[in-house]
PDB file of C-alpha atoms in Angstrom:
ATOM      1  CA  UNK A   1      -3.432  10.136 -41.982  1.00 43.00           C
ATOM      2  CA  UNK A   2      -6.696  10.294 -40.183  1.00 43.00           C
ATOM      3  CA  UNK A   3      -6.018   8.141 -37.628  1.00 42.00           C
ATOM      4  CA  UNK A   4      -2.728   9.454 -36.789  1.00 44.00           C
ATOM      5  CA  UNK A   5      -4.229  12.663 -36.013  1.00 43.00           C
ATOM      6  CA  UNK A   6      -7.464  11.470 -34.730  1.00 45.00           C
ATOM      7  CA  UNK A   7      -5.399   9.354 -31.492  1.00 43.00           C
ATOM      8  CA  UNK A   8      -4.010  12.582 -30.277  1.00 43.00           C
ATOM      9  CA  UNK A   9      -7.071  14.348 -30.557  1.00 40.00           C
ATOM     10  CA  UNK A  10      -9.120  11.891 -28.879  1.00 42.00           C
ATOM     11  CA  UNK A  11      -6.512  11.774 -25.989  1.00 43.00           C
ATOM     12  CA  UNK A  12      -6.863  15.574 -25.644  1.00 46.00           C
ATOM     13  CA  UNK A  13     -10.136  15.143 -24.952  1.00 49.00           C
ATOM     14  CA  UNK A  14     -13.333  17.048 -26.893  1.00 54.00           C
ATOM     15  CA  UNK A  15     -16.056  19.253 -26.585  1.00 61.00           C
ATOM     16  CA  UNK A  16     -19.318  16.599 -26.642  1.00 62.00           C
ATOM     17  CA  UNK A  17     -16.707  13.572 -26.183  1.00 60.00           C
ATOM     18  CA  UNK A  18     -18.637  10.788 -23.585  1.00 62.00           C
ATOM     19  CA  UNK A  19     -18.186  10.851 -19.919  1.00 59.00           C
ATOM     20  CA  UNK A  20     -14.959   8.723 -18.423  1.00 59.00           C
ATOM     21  CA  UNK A  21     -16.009   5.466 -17.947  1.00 68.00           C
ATOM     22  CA  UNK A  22     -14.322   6.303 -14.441  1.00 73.00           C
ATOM     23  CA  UNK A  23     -14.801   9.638 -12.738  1.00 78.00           C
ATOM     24  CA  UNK A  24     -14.721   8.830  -8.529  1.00 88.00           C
ATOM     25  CA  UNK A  25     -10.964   7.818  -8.644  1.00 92.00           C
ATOM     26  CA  UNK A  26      -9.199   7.334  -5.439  1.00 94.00           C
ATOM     27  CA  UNK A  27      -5.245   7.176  -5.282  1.00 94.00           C
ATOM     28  CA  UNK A  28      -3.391   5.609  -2.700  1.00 95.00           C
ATOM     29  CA  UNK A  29       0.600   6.245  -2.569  1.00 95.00           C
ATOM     30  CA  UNK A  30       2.399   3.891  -0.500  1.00 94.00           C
ATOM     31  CA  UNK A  31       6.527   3.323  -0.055  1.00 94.00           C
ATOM     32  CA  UNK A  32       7.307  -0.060   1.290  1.00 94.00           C
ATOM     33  CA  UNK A  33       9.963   0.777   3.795  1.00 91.00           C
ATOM     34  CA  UNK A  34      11.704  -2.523   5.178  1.00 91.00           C
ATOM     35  CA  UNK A  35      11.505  -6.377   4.887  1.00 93.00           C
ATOM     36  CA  UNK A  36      12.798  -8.088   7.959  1.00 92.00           C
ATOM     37  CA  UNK A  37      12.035 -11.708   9.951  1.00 91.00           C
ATOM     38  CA  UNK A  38      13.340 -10.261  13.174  1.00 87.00           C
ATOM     39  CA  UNK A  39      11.802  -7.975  15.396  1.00 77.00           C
ATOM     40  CA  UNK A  40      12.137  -6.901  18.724  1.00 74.00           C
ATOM     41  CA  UNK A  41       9.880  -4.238  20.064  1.00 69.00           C
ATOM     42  CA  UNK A  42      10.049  -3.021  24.202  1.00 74.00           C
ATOM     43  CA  UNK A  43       9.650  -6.769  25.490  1.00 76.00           C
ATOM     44  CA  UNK A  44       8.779  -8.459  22.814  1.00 76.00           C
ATOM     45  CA  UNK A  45      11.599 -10.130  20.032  1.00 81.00           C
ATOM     46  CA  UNK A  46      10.755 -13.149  18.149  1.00 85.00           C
ATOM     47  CA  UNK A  47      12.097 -14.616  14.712  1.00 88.00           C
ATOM     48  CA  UNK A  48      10.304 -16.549  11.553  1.00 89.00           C
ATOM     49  CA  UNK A  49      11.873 -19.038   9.455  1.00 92.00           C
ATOM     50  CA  UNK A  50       8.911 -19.556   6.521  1.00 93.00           C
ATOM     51  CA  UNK A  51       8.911 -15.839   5.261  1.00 92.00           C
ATOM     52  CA  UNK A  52       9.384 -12.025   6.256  1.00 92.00           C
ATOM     53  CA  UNK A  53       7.039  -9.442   7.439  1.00 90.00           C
ATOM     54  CA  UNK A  54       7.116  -6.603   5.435  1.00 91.00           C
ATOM     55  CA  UNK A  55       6.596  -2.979   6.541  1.00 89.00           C
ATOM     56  CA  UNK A  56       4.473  -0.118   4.489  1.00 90.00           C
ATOM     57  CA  UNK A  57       3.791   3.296   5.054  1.00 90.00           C
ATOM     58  CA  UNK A  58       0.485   4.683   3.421  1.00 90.00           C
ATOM     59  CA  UNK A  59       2.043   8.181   2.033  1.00 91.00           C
ATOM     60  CA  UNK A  60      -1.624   9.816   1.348  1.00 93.00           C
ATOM     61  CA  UNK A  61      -5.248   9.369  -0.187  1.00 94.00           C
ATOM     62  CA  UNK A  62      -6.038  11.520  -2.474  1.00 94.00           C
ATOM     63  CA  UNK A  63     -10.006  11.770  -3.359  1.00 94.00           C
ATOM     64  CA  UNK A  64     -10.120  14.627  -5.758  1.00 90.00           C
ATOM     65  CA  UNK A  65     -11.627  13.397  -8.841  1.00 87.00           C
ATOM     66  CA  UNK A  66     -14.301  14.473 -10.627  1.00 85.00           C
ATOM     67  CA  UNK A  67     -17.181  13.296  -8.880  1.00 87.00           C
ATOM     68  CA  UNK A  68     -15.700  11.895  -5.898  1.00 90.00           C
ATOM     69  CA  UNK A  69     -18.074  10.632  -3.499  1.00 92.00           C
ATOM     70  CA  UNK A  70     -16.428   9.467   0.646  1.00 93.00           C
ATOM     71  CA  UNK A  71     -14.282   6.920   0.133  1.00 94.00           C
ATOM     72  CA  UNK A  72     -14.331   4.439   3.234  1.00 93.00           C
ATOM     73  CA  UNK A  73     -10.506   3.252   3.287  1.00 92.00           C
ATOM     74  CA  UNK A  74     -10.485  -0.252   4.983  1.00 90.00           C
ATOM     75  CA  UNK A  75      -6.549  -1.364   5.232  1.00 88.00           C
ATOM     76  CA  UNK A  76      -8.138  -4.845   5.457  1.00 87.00           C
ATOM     77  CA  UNK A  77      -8.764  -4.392   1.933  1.00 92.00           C
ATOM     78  CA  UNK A  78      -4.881  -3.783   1.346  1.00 92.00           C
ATOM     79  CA  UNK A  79      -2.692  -6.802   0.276  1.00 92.00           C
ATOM     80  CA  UNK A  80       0.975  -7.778  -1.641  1.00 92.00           C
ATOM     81  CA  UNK A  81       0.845 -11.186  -3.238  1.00 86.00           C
ATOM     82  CA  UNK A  82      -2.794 -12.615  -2.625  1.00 87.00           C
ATOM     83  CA  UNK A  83      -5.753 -11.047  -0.733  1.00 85.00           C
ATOM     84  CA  UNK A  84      -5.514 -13.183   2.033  1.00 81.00           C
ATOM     85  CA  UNK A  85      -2.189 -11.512   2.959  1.00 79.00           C
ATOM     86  CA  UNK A  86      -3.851  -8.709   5.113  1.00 75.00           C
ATOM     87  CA  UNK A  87      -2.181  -6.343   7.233  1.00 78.00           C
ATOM     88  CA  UNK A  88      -1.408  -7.656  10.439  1.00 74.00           C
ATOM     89  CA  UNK A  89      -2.516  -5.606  13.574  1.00 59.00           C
ATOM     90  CA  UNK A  90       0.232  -6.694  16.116  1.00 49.00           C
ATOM     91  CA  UNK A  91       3.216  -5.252  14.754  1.00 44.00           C
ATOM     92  CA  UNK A  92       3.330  -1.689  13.841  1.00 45.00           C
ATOM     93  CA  UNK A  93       0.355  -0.828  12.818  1.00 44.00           C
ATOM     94  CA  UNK A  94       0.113   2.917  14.003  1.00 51.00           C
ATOM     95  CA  UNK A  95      -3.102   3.756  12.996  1.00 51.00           C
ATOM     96  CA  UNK A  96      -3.972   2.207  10.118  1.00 63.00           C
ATOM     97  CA  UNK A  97      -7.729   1.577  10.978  1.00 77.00           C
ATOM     98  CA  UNK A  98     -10.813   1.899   8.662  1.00 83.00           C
ATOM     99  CA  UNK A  99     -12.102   5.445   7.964  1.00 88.00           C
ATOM    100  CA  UNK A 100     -13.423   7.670   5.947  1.00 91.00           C
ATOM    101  CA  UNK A 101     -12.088  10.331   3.991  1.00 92.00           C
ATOM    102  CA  UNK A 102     -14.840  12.890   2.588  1.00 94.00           C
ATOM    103  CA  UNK A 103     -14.772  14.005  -1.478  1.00 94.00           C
ATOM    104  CA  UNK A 104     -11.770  16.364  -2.192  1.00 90.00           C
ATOM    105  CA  UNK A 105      -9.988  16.057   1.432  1.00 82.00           C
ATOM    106  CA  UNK A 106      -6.726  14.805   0.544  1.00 80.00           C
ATOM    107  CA  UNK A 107      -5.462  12.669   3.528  1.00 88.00           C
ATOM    108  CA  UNK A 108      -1.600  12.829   3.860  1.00 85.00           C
ATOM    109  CA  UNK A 109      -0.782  11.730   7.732  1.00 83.00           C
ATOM    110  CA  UNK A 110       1.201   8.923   7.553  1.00 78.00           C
ATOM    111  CA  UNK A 111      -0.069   5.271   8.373  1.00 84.00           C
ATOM    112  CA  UNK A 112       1.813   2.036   8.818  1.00 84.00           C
ATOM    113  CA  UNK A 113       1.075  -1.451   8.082  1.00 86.00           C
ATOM    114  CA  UNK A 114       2.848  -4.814   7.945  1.00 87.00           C
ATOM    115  CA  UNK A 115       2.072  -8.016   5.953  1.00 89.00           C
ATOM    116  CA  UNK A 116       3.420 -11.435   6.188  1.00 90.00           C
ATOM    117  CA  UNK A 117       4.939 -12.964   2.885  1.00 92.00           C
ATOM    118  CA  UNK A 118       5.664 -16.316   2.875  1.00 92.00           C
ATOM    119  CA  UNK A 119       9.004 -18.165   1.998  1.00 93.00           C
ATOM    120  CA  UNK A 120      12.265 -18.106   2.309  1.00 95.00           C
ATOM    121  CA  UNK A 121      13.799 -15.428   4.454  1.00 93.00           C
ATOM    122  CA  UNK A 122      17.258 -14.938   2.273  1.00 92.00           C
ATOM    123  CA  UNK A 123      15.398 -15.092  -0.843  1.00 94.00           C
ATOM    124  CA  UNK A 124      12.854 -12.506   0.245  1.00 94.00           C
ATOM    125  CA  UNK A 125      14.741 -10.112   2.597  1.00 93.00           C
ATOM    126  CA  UNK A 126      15.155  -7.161  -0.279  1.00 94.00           C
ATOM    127  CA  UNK A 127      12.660  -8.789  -2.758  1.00 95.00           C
ATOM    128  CA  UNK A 128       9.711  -5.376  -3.210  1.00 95.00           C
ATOM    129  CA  UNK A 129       5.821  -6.422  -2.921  1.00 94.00           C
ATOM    130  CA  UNK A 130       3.722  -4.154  -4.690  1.00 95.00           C
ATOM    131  CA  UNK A 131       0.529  -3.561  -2.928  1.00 94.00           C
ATOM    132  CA  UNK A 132      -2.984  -3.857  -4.201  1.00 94.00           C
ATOM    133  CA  UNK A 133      -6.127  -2.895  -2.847  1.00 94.00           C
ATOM    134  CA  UNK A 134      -9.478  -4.879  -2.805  1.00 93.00           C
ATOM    135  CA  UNK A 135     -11.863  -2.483  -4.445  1.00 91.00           C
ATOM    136  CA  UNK A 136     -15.490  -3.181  -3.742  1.00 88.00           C
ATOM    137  CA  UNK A 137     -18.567  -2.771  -6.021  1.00 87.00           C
ATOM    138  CA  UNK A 138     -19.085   0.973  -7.193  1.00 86.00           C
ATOM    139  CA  UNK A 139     -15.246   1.338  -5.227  1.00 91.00           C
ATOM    140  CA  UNK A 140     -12.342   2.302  -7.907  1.00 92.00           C
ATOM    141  CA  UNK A 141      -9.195   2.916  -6.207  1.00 95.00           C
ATOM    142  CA  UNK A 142      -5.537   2.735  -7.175  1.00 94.00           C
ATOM    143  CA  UNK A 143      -2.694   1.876  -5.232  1.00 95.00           C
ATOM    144  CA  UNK A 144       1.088   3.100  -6.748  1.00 95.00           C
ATOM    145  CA  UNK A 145       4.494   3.463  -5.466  1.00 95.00           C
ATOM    146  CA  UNK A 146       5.474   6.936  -4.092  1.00 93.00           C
ATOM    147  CA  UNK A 147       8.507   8.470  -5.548  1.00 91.00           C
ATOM    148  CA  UNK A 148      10.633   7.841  -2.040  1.00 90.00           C
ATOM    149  CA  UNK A 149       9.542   3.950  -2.016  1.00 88.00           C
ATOM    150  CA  UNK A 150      13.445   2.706  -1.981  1.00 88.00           C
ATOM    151  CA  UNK A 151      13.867   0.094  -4.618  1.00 87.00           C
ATOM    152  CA  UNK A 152      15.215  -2.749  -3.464  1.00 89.00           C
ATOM    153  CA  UNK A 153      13.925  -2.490   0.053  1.00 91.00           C
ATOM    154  CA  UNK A 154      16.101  -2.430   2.620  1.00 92.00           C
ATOM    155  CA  UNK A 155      16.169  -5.944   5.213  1.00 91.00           C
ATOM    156  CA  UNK A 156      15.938  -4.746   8.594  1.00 86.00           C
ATOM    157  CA  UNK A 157      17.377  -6.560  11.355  1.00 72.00           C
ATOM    158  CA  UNK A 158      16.489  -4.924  14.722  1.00 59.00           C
ATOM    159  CA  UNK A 159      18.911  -7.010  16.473  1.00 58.00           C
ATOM    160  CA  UNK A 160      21.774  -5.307  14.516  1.00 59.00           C
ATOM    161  CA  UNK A 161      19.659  -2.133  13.582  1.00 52.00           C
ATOM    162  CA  UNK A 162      18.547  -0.505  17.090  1.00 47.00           C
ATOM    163  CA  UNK A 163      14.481  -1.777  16.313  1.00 43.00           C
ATOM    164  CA  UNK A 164      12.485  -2.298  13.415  1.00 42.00           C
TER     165      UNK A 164
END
């Protein structure tokens, strides 16, 4: 019966209980917003055959924990499948540069980013990549899906569509 009661209790937290092992807790939301392999923006169109760029929107930052400290977000450090999938700067990336954001200054202006994902086109066009970011040492940061992040992303074809 102890422990039953005891679980609860310690989850409730406690007068003289230890610190969190993790106090300086960064959260990045993020909705991934198309998938395409197309793109055509002012003079530019082009197609790829081995995979499909996919597009993100960074929703907001929020550095509000306990002892939060400036968090230096680096969308380098941002990636789907493996961390060599970085964002890539030439298409649609709208401000998504390294900066930091000071201790309880939540940052909500939207950024944009796309990554490559290699494979098959078909196969991947409304497949979702969850994103993950690189913490460093003395970094903790989580990256979740914001509650607009359409499940199964749409494909985008901007030759149909009007522009991705």
């Amino acid at each position: 019966m102890t422990l039953v009661l005891g679980g609860p209790l310690l989850l409730a937290g406690c007068a003289g209980c230890p610190t969190p092992l993790i106090s300086d807790l960064v959260i990045i939301t993020y909705e991934q917003r198309a998938n395409f392999n197309h793109w055509k923006l002012l003079d530019q169109e082009g197609t790829i055959e081995d995979g499909v760029f996919v597009r993100y929107r960074i929703v907001s930052i929020q550095n509000n924990d306990t002892h939060a400290k400036t968090f230096h977000f680096d969308p380098g450090k941002i990636y789907a499948e493996e961390p060599s999938q970085t964002p890539i700067p030439f298409i649609y990336l709208a401000g998504a540069l390294p900066f930091d954001i000071p201790p309880g200054a939540p940052f909500t202006r939207p950024l944009g980013l796309t990554l490559r994902i290699p494979g098959v086109p078909g196969v991947l066009k409304n497949e979702p990549f969850p994103l993950h970011y690189a913490s460093g040492p003395d970094e903790h940061v989580l990256i979740i899906p914001g509650p607009n992040n359409p499940n199964p992303p749409p494909y985008a074809n901007p030759f149909t569509q009007g522009g991705v």
